[in-house]
Amino acid sequence: MQIVRTILWVLLFAGLMFFSFFNWKEVEVQIWTNMVLETKVPALVIVSFLLGMIPTWLLHRGTKWRLTRRIKTLEAAARIPQVAPAEPGYGETMDSAETTPEPAPTSTYSPNTPV
């Protein structure tokens, strides 16, 4: 992908140089009624290109920065936290905490025994 971007920039630069070579003429740009700017055509084209490209590029970079921050926040929230094992209660030792409790007593009621 980097090579494609480099080729496009080289072609753009070569086209701009070609355009500049054949259009090196002075033009008058009237900004206000009493203010006239005399400049070359290539300078006018380059300034116009930059005036269109820079705000779009800044918008792209801001969006990319915001989305990168959002992705990092979501990834941090999705990460499973490491839970420390529970400590034994007051008066218990590790041996008694690990043993299984006694089963609950069963009822002695039987439907066939007389009351």
JSON list of C-alpha atoms in Angstrom, two decimals:
[
{"chain": "A", "resi": 1, "resn": "MET", "atom": "CA", "xyz": [0.00, 0.00, 0.00]},
{"chain": "A", "resi": 2, "resn": "GLN", "atom": "CA", "xyz": [2.91, 2.35, 0.71]},
{"chain": "A", "resi": 3, "resn": "ILE", "atom": "CA", "xyz": [4.23, 1.88, -2.84]},
{"chain": "A", "resi": 4, "resn": "VAL", "atom": "CA", "xyz": [0.86, 2.84, -4.34]},
{"chain": "A", "resi": 5, "resn": "ARG", "atom": "CA", "xyz": [0.75, 6.01, -2.27]},
{"chain": "A", "resi": 6, "resn": "THR", "atom": "CA", "xyz": [4.33, 6.88, -3.27]},
{"chain": "A", "resi": 7, "resn": "ILE", "atom": "CA", "xyz": [3.57, 6.31, -6.95]},
{"chain": "A", "resi": 8, "resn": "LEU", "atom": "CA", "xyz": [0.49, 8.55, -6.73]},
{"chain": "A", "resi": 9, "resn": "TRP", "atom": "CA", "xyz": [2.48, 11.37, -5.08]},
{"chain": "A", "resi": 10, "resn": "VAL", "atom": "CA", "xyz": [5.23, 11.08, -7.71]},
{"chain": "A", "resi": 11, "resn": "LEU", "atom": "CA", "xyz": [2.64, 11.21, -10.53]},
{"chain": "A", "resi": 12, "resn": "LEU", "atom": "CA", "xyz": [0.95, 14.22, -8.92]},
{"chain": "A", "resi": 13, "resn": "PHE", "atom": "CA", "xyz": [4.28, 16.02, -8.55]},
{"chain": "A", "resi": 14, "resn": "ALA", "atom": "CA", "xyz": [5.30, 15.19, -12.15]},
{"chain": "A", "resi": 15, "resn": "GLY", "atom": "CA", "xyz": [1.94, 16.43, -13.44]},
{"chain": "A", "resi": 16, "resn": "LEU", "atom": "CA", "xyz": [2.29, 19.64, -11.44]},
{"chain": "A", "resi": 17, "resn": "MET", "atom": "CA", "xyz": [5.79, 20.22, -12.82]},
{"chain": "A", "resi": 18, "resn": "PHE", "atom": "CA", "xyz": [4.57, 19.54, -16.37]},
{"chain": "A", "resi": 19, "resn": "PHE", "atom": "CA", "xyz": [1.65, 21.95, -15.87]},
{"chain": "A", "resi": 20, "resn": "SER", "atom": "CA", "xyz": [3.96, 24.60, -14.36]},
{"chain": "A", "resi": 21, "resn": "PHE", "atom": "CA", "xyz": [6.44, 24.40, -17.21]},
{"chain": "A", "resi": 22, "resn": "PHE", "atom": "CA", "xyz": [3.83, 25.05, -19.90]},
{"chain": "A", "resi": 23, "resn": "ASN", "atom": "CA", "xyz": [1.74, 27.61, -17.98]},
{"chain": "A", "resi": 24, "resn": "TRP", "atom": "CA", "xyz": [4.35, 29.97, -16.54]},
{"chain": "A", "resi": 25, "resn": "LYS", "atom": "CA", "xyz": [2.29, 33.09, -17.19]},
{"chain": "A", "resi": 26, "resn": "GLU", "atom": "CA", "xyz": [1.32, 35.97, -14.97]},
{"chain": "A", "resi": 27, "resn": "VAL", "atom": "CA", "xyz": [-2.32, 36.41, -14.06]},
{"chain": "A", "resi": 28, "resn": "GLU", "atom": "CA", "xyz": [-4.11, 39.11, -12.11]},
{"chain": "A", "resi": 29, "resn": "VAL", "atom": "CA", "xyz": [-6.32, 38.06, -9.23]},
{"chain": "A", "resi": 30, "resn": "GLN", "atom": "CA", "xyz": [-8.66, 40.79, -8.01]},
{"chain": "A", "resi": 31, "resn": "ILE", "atom": "CA", "xyz": [-9.21, 40.27, -4.28]},
{"chain": "A", "resi": 32, "resn": "TRP", "atom": "CA", "xyz": [-11.08, 43.55, -3.60]},
{"chain": "A", "resi": 33, "resn": "THR", "atom": "CA", "xyz": [-11.83, 46.46, -5.87]},
{"chain": "A", "resi": 34, "resn": "ASN", "atom": "CA", "xyz": [-8.61, 48.22, -4.93]},
{"chain": "A", "resi": 35, "resn": "MET", "atom": "CA", "xyz": [-6.44, 45.15, -4.32]},
{"chain": "A", "resi": 36, "resn": "VAL", "atom": "CA", "xyz": [-5.05, 43.18, -7.25]},
{"chain": "A", "resi": 37, "resn": "LEU", "atom": "CA", "xyz": [-2.56, 40.32, -6.86]},
{"chain": "A", "resi": 38, "resn": "GLU", "atom": "CA", "xyz": [-0.26, 39.47, -9.75]},
{"chain": "A", "resi": 39, "resn": "THR", "atom": "CA", "xyz": [0.95, 35.89, -9.56]},
{"chain": "A", "resi": 40, "resn": "LYS", "atom": "CA", "xyz": [1.95, 32.99, -11.75]},
{"chain": "A", "resi": 41, "resn": "VAL", "atom": "CA", "xyz": [-0.62, 30.34, -12.71]},
{"chain": "A", "resi": 42, "resn": "PRO", "atom": "CA", "xyz": [1.25, 27.42, -11.04]},
{"chain": "A", "resi": 43, "resn": "ALA", "atom": "CA", "xyz": [1.39, 29.29, -7.71]},
{"chain": "A", "resi": 44, "resn": "LEU", "atom": "CA", "xyz": [-2.35, 29.88, -7.93]},
{"chain": "A", "resi": 45, "resn": "VAL", "atom": "CA", "xyz": [-2.98, 26.19, -8.64]},
{"chain": "A", "resi": 46, "resn": "ILE", "atom": "CA", "xyz": [-0.74, 25.03, -5.78]},
{"chain": "A", "resi": 47, "resn": "VAL", "atom": "CA", "xyz": [-2.38, 27.39, -3.29]},
{"chain": "A", "resi": 48, "resn": "SER", "atom": "CA", "xyz": [-5.85, 26.30, -4.42]},
{"chain": "A", "resi": 49, "resn": "PHE", "atom": "CA", "xyz": [-4.86, 22.63, -4.07]},
{"chain": "A", "resi": 50, "resn": "LEU", "atom": "CA", "xyz": [-3.52, 23.18, -0.56]},
{"chain": "A", "resi": 51, "resn": "LEU", "atom": "CA", "xyz": [-6.60, 25.19, 0.48]},
{"chain": "A", "resi": 52, "resn": "GLY", "atom": "CA", "xyz": [-8.73, 22.20, -0.47]},
{"chain": "A", "resi": 53, "resn": "MET", "atom": "CA", "xyz": [-6.47, 19.45, 0.83]},
{"chain": "A", "resi": 54, "resn": "ILE", "atom": "CA", "xyz": [-5.37, 20.72, 4.25]},
{"chain": "A", "resi": 55, "resn": "PRO", "atom": "CA", "xyz": [-8.84, 20.98, 5.89]},
{"chain": "A", "resi": 56, "resn": "THR", "atom": "CA", "xyz": [-9.79, 17.54, 4.57]},
{"chain": "A", "resi": 57, "resn": "TRP", "atom": "CA", "xyz": [-6.52, 16.06, 5.80]},
{"chain": "A", "resi": 58, "resn": "LEU", "atom": "CA", "xyz": [-6.99, 17.65, 9.24]},
{"chain": "A", "resi": 59, "resn": "LEU", "atom": "CA", "xyz": [-10.53, 16.23, 9.42]},
{"chain": "A", "resi": 60, "resn": "HIS", "atom": "CA", "xyz": [-9.19, 12.79, 8.51]},
{"chain": "A", "resi": 61, "resn": "ARG", "atom": "CA", "xyz": [-6.45, 12.92, 11.15]},
{"chain": "A", "resi": 62, "resn": "GLY", "atom": "CA", "xyz": [-8.89, 14.09, 13.84]},
{"chain": "A", "resi": 63, "resn": "THR", "atom": "CA", "xyz": [-11.33, 11.28, 13.02]},
{"chain": "A", "resi": 64, "resn": "LYS", "atom": "CA", "xyz": [-8.55, 8.71, 13.03]},
{"chain": "A", "resi": 65, "resn": "TRP", "atom": "CA", "xyz": [-7.28, 9.97, 16.41]},
{"chain": "A", "resi": 66, "resn": "ARG", "atom": "CA", "xyz": [-10.79, 9.88, 17.93]},
{"chain": "A", "resi": 67, "resn": "LEU", "atom": "CA", "xyz": [-11.50, 6.37, 16.65]},
{"chain": "A", "resi": 68, "resn": "THR", "atom": "CA", "xyz": [-8.11, 5.10, 17.86]},
{"chain": "A", "resi": 69, "resn": "ARG", "atom": "CA", "xyz": [-8.87, 6.41, 21.36]},
{"chain": "A", "resi": 70, "resn": "ARG", "atom": "CA", "xyz": [-12.31, 4.80, 21.27]},
{"chain": "A", "resi": 71, "resn": "ILE", "atom": "CA", "xyz": [-10.90, 1.44, 20.16]},
{"chain": "A", "resi": 72, "resn": "LYS", "atom": "CA", "xyz": [-8.31, 1.48, 22.95]},
{"chain": "A", "resi": 73, "resn": "THR", "atom": "CA", "xyz": [-11.02, 2.28, 25.51]},
{"chain": "A", "resi": 74, "resn": "LEU", "atom": "CA", "xyz": [-13.23, -0.56, 24.27]},
{"chain": "A", "resi": 75, "resn": "GLU", "atom": "CA", "xyz": [-10.32, -3.01, 24.23]},
{"chain": "A", "resi": 76, "resn": "ALA", "atom": "CA", "xyz": [-9.42, -2.09, 27.80]},
{"chain": "A", "resi": 77, "resn": "ALA", "atom": "CA", "xyz": [-13.03, -2.58, 28.90]},
{"chain": "A", "resi": 78, "resn": "ALA", "atom": "CA", "xyz": [-13.24, -5.98, 27.19]},
{"chain": "A", "resi": 79, "resn": "ARG", "atom": "CA", "xyz": [-10.06, -7.25, 28.81]},
{"chain": "A", "resi": 80, "resn": "ILE", "atom": "CA", "xyz": [-10.84, -9.82, 31.56]},
{"chain": "A", "resi": 81, "resn": "PRO", "atom": "CA", "xyz": [-9.47, -8.59, 34.89]},
{"chain": "A", "resi": 82, "resn": "GLN", "atom": "CA", "xyz": [-7.26, -10.91, 36.91]},
{"chain": "A", "resi": 83, "resn": "VAL", "atom": "CA", "xyz": [-9.14, -11.81, 40.10]},
{"chain": "A", "resi": 84, "resn": "ALA", "atom": "CA", "xyz": [-7.09, -12.59, 43.20]},
{"chain": "A", "resi": 85, "resn": "PRO", "atom": "CA", "xyz": [-8.13, -15.73, 45.11]},
{"chain": "A", "resi": 86, "resn": "ALA", "atom": "CA", "xyz": [-10.31, -15.10, 48.14]},
{"chain": "A", "resi": 87, "resn": "GLU", "atom": "CA", "xyz": [-8.58, -15.04, 51.49]},
{"chain": "A", "resi": 88, "resn": "PRO", "atom": "CA", "xyz": [-9.83, -17.45, 54.18]},
{"chain": "A", "resi": 89, "resn": "GLY", "atom": "CA", "xyz": [-12.28, -16.00, 56.70]},
{"chain": "A", "resi": 90, "resn": "TYR", "atom": "CA", "xyz": [-11.55, -15.06, 60.32]},
{"chain": "A", "resi": 91, "resn": "GLY", "atom": "CA", "xyz": [-10.35, -18.04, 62.35]},
{"chain": "A", "resi": 92, "resn": "GLU", "atom": "CA", "xyz": [-10.09, -20.36, 59.35]},
{"chain": "A", "resi": 93, "resn": "THR", "atom": "CA", "xyz": [-6.94, -21.91, 58.14]},
{"chain": "A", "resi": 94, "resn": "MET", "atom": "CA", "xyz": [-6.16, -22.72, 54.56]},
{"chain": "A", "resi": 95, "resn": "ASP", "atom": "CA", "xyz": [-6.76, -26.44, 55.23]},
{"chain": "A", "resi": 96, "resn": "SER", "atom": "CA", "xyz": [-10.27, -25.94, 56.59]},
{"chain": "A", "resi": 97, "resn": "ALA", "atom": "CA", "xyz": [-11.16, -23.51, 53.80]},
{"chain": "A", "resi": 98, "resn": "GLU", "atom": "CA", "xyz": [-10.26, -26.06, 51.15]},
{"chain": "A", "resi": 99, "resn": "THR", "atom": "CA", "xyz": [-12.21, -29.01, 52.61]},
{"chain": "A", "resi": 100, "resn": "THR", "atom": "CA", "xyz": [-15.71, -29.74, 51.45]},
{"chain": "A", "resi": 101, "resn": "PRO", "atom": "CA", "xyz": [-18.54, -29.18, 53.93]},
{"chain": "A", "resi": 102, "resn": "GLU", "atom": "CA", "xyz": [-20.53, -32.02, 55.47]},
{"chain": "A", "resi": 103, "resn": "PRO", "atom": "CA", "xyz": [-23.69, -32.96, 53.59]},
{"chain": "A", "resi": 104, "resn": "ALA", "atom": "CA", "xyz": [-26.95, -31.66, 55.01]},
{"chain": "A", "resi": 105, "resn": "PRO", "atom": "CA", "xyz": [-28.98, -34.09, 57.15]},
{"chain": "A", "resi": 106, "resn": "THR", "atom": "CA", "xyz": [-31.79, -35.86, 55.38]},
{"chain": "A", "resi": 107, "resn": "SER", "atom": "CA", "xyz": [-35.29, -35.90, 56.72]},
{"chain": "A", "resi": 108, "resn": "THR", "atom": "CA", "xyz": [-36.50, -39.00, 58.60]},
{"chain": "A", "resi": 109, "resn": "TYR", "atom": "CA", "xyz": [-40.07, -38.61, 57.46]},
{"chain": "A", "resi": 110, "resn": "SER", "atom": "CA", "xyz": [-41.42, -41.56, 55.53]},
{"chain": "A", "resi": 111, "resn": "PRO", "atom": "CA", "xyz": [-44.96, -41.63, 54.18]},
{"chain": "A", "resi": 112, "resn": "ASN", "atom": "CA", "xyz": [-45.43, -45.30, 55.22]},
{"chain": "A", "resi": 113, "resn": "THR", "atom": "CA", "xyz": [-44.71, -44.80, 58.95]},
{"chain": "A", "resi": 114, "resn": "PRO", "atom": "CA", "xyz": [-47.70, -44.20, 61.25]},
{"chain": "A", "resi": 115, "resn": "VAL", "atom": "CA", "xyz": [-47.89, -40.87, 62.95]}
]
